[in-house]
PDB file of C-alpha atoms in Angstrom:
ATOM      1  CA  MET A 109       8.623 -31.064 -13.385  1.00 51.00           C
ATOM      2  CA  ASN A 110       9.584 -28.266 -15.740  1.00 70.00           C
ATOM      3  CA  SER A 111       6.026 -27.845 -17.026  1.00 81.00           C
ATOM      4  CA  LYS A 112       4.756 -27.498 -13.438  1.00 79.00           C
ATOM      5  CA  ARG A 113       7.351 -24.816 -12.792  1.00 79.00           C
ATOM      6  CA  GLY A 114       6.289 -23.025 -15.982  1.00 82.00           C
ATOM      7  CA  ARG A 115       2.608 -23.160 -14.972  1.00 83.00           C
ATOM      8  CA  ASN A 116       3.457 -21.793 -11.545  1.00 78.00           C
ATOM      9  CA  PHE A 117       5.519 -18.993 -13.076  1.00 83.00           C
ATOM     10  CA  ARG A 118       2.675 -18.032 -15.427  1.00 85.00           C
ATOM     11  CA  LEU A 119       0.206 -18.094 -12.528  1.00 81.00           C
ATOM     12  CA  VAL A 120       2.387 -15.829 -10.408  1.00 78.00           C
ATOM     13  CA  LEU A 121       3.077 -13.510 -13.351  1.00 84.00           C
ATOM     14  CA  THR A 122      -0.599 -13.127 -14.246  1.00 85.00           C
ATOM     15  CA  ARG A 123      -1.619 -12.601 -10.615  1.00 80.00           C
ATOM     16  CA  SER A 124       1.162 -10.195  -9.651  1.00 82.00           C
ATOM     17  CA  SER A 125       1.582  -8.043 -12.775  1.00 86.00           C
ATOM     18  CA  PRO A 126      -1.436  -5.832 -11.921  1.00 85.00           C
ATOM     19  CA  VAL A 127       0.109  -5.280  -8.490  1.00 84.00           C
ATOM     20  CA  PHE A 128       3.415  -4.272 -10.072  1.00 87.00           C
ATOM     21  CA  PHE A 129       1.748  -1.760 -12.397  1.00 89.00           C
ATOM     22  CA  GLY A 130      -0.345  -0.447  -9.508  1.00 87.00           C
ATOM     23  CA  TYR A 131       2.822   0.137  -7.483  1.00 86.00           C
ATOM     24  CA  VAL A 132       4.419   1.968 -10.398  1.00 89.00           C
ATOM     25  CA  ILE A 133       1.407   4.263 -10.858  1.00 91.00           C
ATOM     26  CA  LEU A 134       1.077   4.925  -7.121  1.00 88.00           C
ATOM     27  CA  GLY A 135       4.815   5.548  -6.839  1.00 89.00           C
ATOM     28  CA  LEU A 136       4.729   8.103  -9.632  1.00 92.00           C
ATOM     29  CA  GLY A 137       1.682   9.759  -8.097  1.00 92.00           C
ATOM     30  CA  TYR A 138       3.342   9.901  -4.696  1.00 92.00           C
ATOM     31  CA  GLY A 139       6.511  11.374  -6.158  1.00 92.00           C
ATOM     32  CA  LEU A 140       4.505  14.057  -7.965  1.00 94.00           C
ATOM     33  CA  TYR A 141       2.489  14.783  -4.828  1.00 94.00           C
ATOM     34  CA  MET A 142       5.652  15.250  -2.768  1.00 94.00           C
ATOM     35  CA  HIS A 143       7.142  17.438  -5.493  1.00 94.00           C
ATOM     36  CA  ASN A 144       4.021  19.630  -5.463  1.00 95.00           C
ATOM     37  CA  LEU A 145       4.370  19.956  -1.680  1.00 94.00           C
ATOM     38  CA  GLY A 146       7.867  21.356  -2.253  1.00 93.00           C
ATOM     39  CA  PHE A 147      10.060  18.394  -1.333  1.00 93.00           C
ATOM     40  CA  SER A 148      13.063  17.327  -3.399  1.00 92.00           C
ATOM     41  CA  PHE A 149      13.122  13.840  -4.907  1.00 88.00           C
ATOM     42  CA  TRP A 150      15.191  12.457  -2.001  1.00 92.00           C
ATOM     43  CA  TYR A 151      12.350  12.804   0.501  1.00 91.00           C
ATOM     44  CA  PRO A 152       9.796  10.588  -1.254  1.00 90.00           C
ATOM     45  CA  THR A 153      12.466   8.083  -2.225  1.00 89.00           C
ATOM     46  CA  LEU A 154      13.714   7.711   1.353  1.00 91.00           C
ATOM     47  CA  MET A 155      10.192   7.670   2.741  1.00 89.00           C
ATOM     48  CA  ALA A 156       9.105   4.988   0.273  1.00 85.00           C
ATOM     49  CA  ALA A 157      12.118   2.885   1.200  1.00 87.00           C
ATOM     50  CA  THR A 158      11.621   3.177   4.968  1.00 87.00           C
ATOM     51  CA  ILE A 159       7.866   3.485   5.608  1.00 85.00           C
ATOM     52  CA  TYR A 160       6.040   0.199   5.157  1.00 79.00           C
ATOM     53  CA  GLY A 161       2.460   1.416   4.697  1.00 79.00           C
ATOM     54  CA  GLY A 162       1.921   3.230   1.418  1.00 81.00           C
ATOM     55  CA  SER A 163      -1.167   5.069   2.667  1.00 85.00           C
ATOM     56  CA  VAL A 164       0.819   6.252   5.680  1.00 88.00           C
ATOM     57  CA  GLU A 165       3.319   7.895   3.328  1.00 89.00           C
ATOM     58  CA  PHE A 166       0.611  10.139   1.897  1.00 90.00           C
ATOM     59  CA  ILE A 167      -0.537  11.079   5.406  1.00 90.00           C
ATOM     60  CA  ILE A 168       2.989  11.781   6.639  1.00 89.00           C
ATOM     61  CA  ALA A 169       3.696  13.927   3.578  1.00 90.00           C
ATOM     62  CA  THR A 170       0.879  16.224   4.636  1.00 89.00           C
ATOM     63  CA  LEU A 171       1.957  16.129   8.283  1.00 89.00           C
ATOM     64  CA  LEU A 172       5.492  17.195   7.306  1.00 88.00           C
ATOM     65  CA  THR A 173       4.111  20.478   5.956  1.00 90.00           C
ATOM     66  CA  GLN A 174       2.446  21.267   9.303  1.00 89.00           C
ATOM     67  CA  TYR A 175       3.584  21.501  12.902  1.00 88.00           C
ATOM     68  CA  PHE A 176       5.246  18.141  13.610  1.00 84.00           C
ATOM     69  CA  ASN A 177       3.871  16.224  16.573  1.00 88.00           C
ATOM     70  CA  PRO A 178       5.581  12.803  16.878  1.00 89.00           C
ATOM     71  CA  VAL A 179       2.856  11.329  19.098  1.00 91.00           C
ATOM     72  CA  ASN A 180       0.218  12.295  16.558  1.00 89.00           C
ATOM     73  CA  VAL A 181       2.224  10.671  13.753  1.00 87.00           C
ATOM     74  CA  LEU A 182       2.710   7.508  15.818  1.00 89.00           C
ATOM     75  CA  LEU A 183      -1.002   7.212  16.603  1.00 92.00           C
ATOM     76  CA  ILE A 184      -2.100   7.835  13.005  1.00 89.00           C
ATOM     77  CA  THR A 185       0.434   5.315  11.719  1.00 88.00           C
ATOM     78  CA  ALA A 186      -0.723   2.698  14.225  1.00 89.00           C
ATOM     79  CA  VAL A 187      -4.409   3.197  13.427  1.00 90.00           C
ATOM     80  CA  VAL A 188      -3.928   3.136   9.648  1.00 88.00           C
ATOM     81  CA  GLY A 189      -1.542   0.174   9.794  1.00 83.00           C
ATOM     82  CA  PHE A 190      -3.712  -1.888  12.161  1.00 86.00           C
ATOM     83  CA  ARG A 191      -5.597  -3.431   9.252  1.00 84.00           C
ATOM     84  CA  GLN A 192      -2.499  -5.560   8.629  1.00 82.00           C
ATOM     85  CA  PHE A 193      -3.311  -7.382  11.878  1.00 84.00           C
ATOM     86  CA  PHE A 194      -6.610  -8.567  10.445  1.00 85.00           C
ATOM     87  CA  TYR A 195      -4.919  -9.684   7.233  1.00 83.00           C
ATOM     88  CA  GLY A 196      -2.626 -11.861   9.307  1.00 84.00           C
ATOM     89  CA  ILE A 197      -5.473 -13.437  11.253  1.00 85.00           C
ATOM     90  CA  SER A 198      -7.317 -14.441   8.096  1.00 85.00           C
ATOM     91  CA  MET A 199      -4.153 -15.902   6.522  1.00 83.00           C
ATOM     92  CA  LEU A 200      -3.204 -18.188   9.434  1.00 82.00           C
ATOM     93  CA  THR A 201      -4.832 -21.203   7.771  1.00 80.00           C
ATOM     94  CA  LYS A 202      -3.407 -20.384   4.332  1.00 78.00           C
ATOM     95  CA  TYR A 203       0.217 -20.886   5.439  1.00 76.00           C
ATOM     96  CA  PRO A 204       0.344 -24.381   6.953  1.00 76.00           C
ATOM     97  CA  HIS A 205       3.597 -26.039   8.029  1.00 74.00           C
ATOM     98  CA  ARG A 206       5.719 -22.912   7.688  1.00 74.00           C
ATOM     99  CA  GLY A 207       7.060 -22.825  11.231  1.00 81.00           C
ATOM    100  CA  TRP A 208       8.703 -19.558  12.222  1.00 83.00           C
ATOM    101  CA  ARG A 209       8.512 -18.343   8.605  1.00 82.00           C
ATOM    102  CA  LYS A 210       4.725 -18.094   8.900  1.00 82.00           C
ATOM    103  CA  PHE A 211       5.090 -14.979  11.050  1.00 83.00           C
ATOM    104  CA  LEU A 212       7.459 -13.355   8.556  1.00 82.00           C
ATOM    105  CA  LEU A 213       5.012 -14.100   5.752  1.00 80.00           C
ATOM    106  CA  LEU A 214       2.165 -12.602   7.769  1.00 82.00           C
ATOM    107  CA  PHE A 215       4.247  -9.539   8.598  1.00 80.00           C
ATOM    108  CA  GLY A 216       5.162  -9.078   4.921  1.00 79.00           C
ATOM    109  CA  LEU A 217       1.572  -8.960   3.702  1.00 81.00           C
ATOM    110  CA  THR A 218       0.441  -5.816   1.964  1.00 80.00           C
ATOM    111  CA  ASP A 219      -3.054  -5.004   0.738  1.00 80.00           C
ATOM    112  CA  GLU A 220      -2.205  -6.286  -2.723  1.00 80.00           C
ATOM    113  CA  THR A 221      -0.383  -9.466  -1.738  1.00 80.00           C
ATOM    114  CA  PHE A 222      -3.147 -10.304   0.726  1.00 83.00           C
ATOM    115  CA  VAL A 223      -5.727 -10.195  -2.057  1.00 80.00           C
ATOM    116  CA  ILE A 224      -3.596 -12.381  -4.317  1.00 80.00           C
ATOM    117  CA  ASN A 225      -2.761 -14.977  -1.671  1.00 78.00           C
ATOM    118  CA  TYR A 226      -6.228 -15.060  -0.124  1.00 80.00           C
ATOM    119  CA  SER A 227      -7.956 -15.472  -3.485  1.00 78.00           C
ATOM    120  CA  LEU A 228      -5.997 -18.655  -4.251  1.00 72.00           C
ATOM    121  CA  ARG A 229      -8.268 -21.636  -3.753  1.00 63.00           C
ATOM    122  CA  THR A 230      -5.645 -23.856  -2.194  1.00 60.00           C
ATOM    123  CA  THR A 231      -3.152 -23.338   0.561  1.00 54.00           C
ATOM    124  CA  VAL A 232      -0.255 -21.180  -0.482  1.00 53.00           C
ATOM    125  CA  THR A 233       2.870 -23.207  -1.202  1.00 57.00           C
ATOM    126  CA  ARG A 234       5.014 -20.328  -2.458  1.00 58.00           C
ATOM    127  CA  PRO A 235       3.440 -17.107  -1.193  1.00 54.00           C
ATOM    128  CA  VAL A 236       3.609 -13.850  -3.082  1.00 53.00           C
ATOM    129  CA  SER A 237       4.524 -11.896   0.056  1.00 49.00           C
ATOM    130  CA  ARG A 238       7.803 -10.365  -0.875  1.00 49.00           C
ATOM    131  CA  PRO A 239       7.369  -6.636  -0.366  1.00 48.00           C
ATOM    132  CA  GLY A 240       6.953  -4.703  -3.579  1.00 50.00           C
ATOM    133  CA  SER A 241       9.403  -2.068  -2.425  1.00 50.00           C
ATOM    134  CA  PRO A 242      11.490  -1.834  -5.626  1.00 54.00           C
ATOM    135  CA  SER A 243       8.399  -1.358  -7.775  1.00 50.00           C
ATOM    136  CA  TRP A 244       7.137   1.281  -5.348  1.00 49.00           C
ATOM    137  CA  THR A 245      10.375   3.051  -4.421  1.00 49.00           C
ATOM    138  CA  THR A 246      11.902   3.443  -7.898  1.00 52.00           C
ATOM    139  CA  PRO A 247       9.076   5.444  -9.540  1.00 53.00           C
ATOM    140  CA  THR A 248       8.647   7.540  -6.387  1.00 51.00           C
ATOM    141  CA  GLY A 249      12.027   9.185  -6.905  1.00 53.00           C
ATOM    142  CA  CYS A 250      11.406   9.907 -10.594  1.00 52.00           C
TER     143      CYS A 250
END
């Protein structure tokens, strides 16, 4: 049993480490971008912790420097984030027998975790769908 756990841990580590390093690089880039726009380090840190879509954060950063129209922000966020809906549809068969947790797992998918979980050749027994917020939020504030 212990060797199976070790194999699973190595599989998850090798599949998710590129995602972690990608989050770190994107977080640093986002923090630098916000700094160049004139925001203090609190803005990108709070935005990274509260906005789910990483690409939406870059869009909202630009919108914050212009005239703020909440309806415009809502529509852009909905359109950009709608791709998550299609991720969920394609993962319905990958999460069998999860009950109500299936919907939480589908909601928690990001671009990166979708690629990892969808590329597995079997059904996902322990999904890698925990949001990567700490690896994205921490470097953003640096």
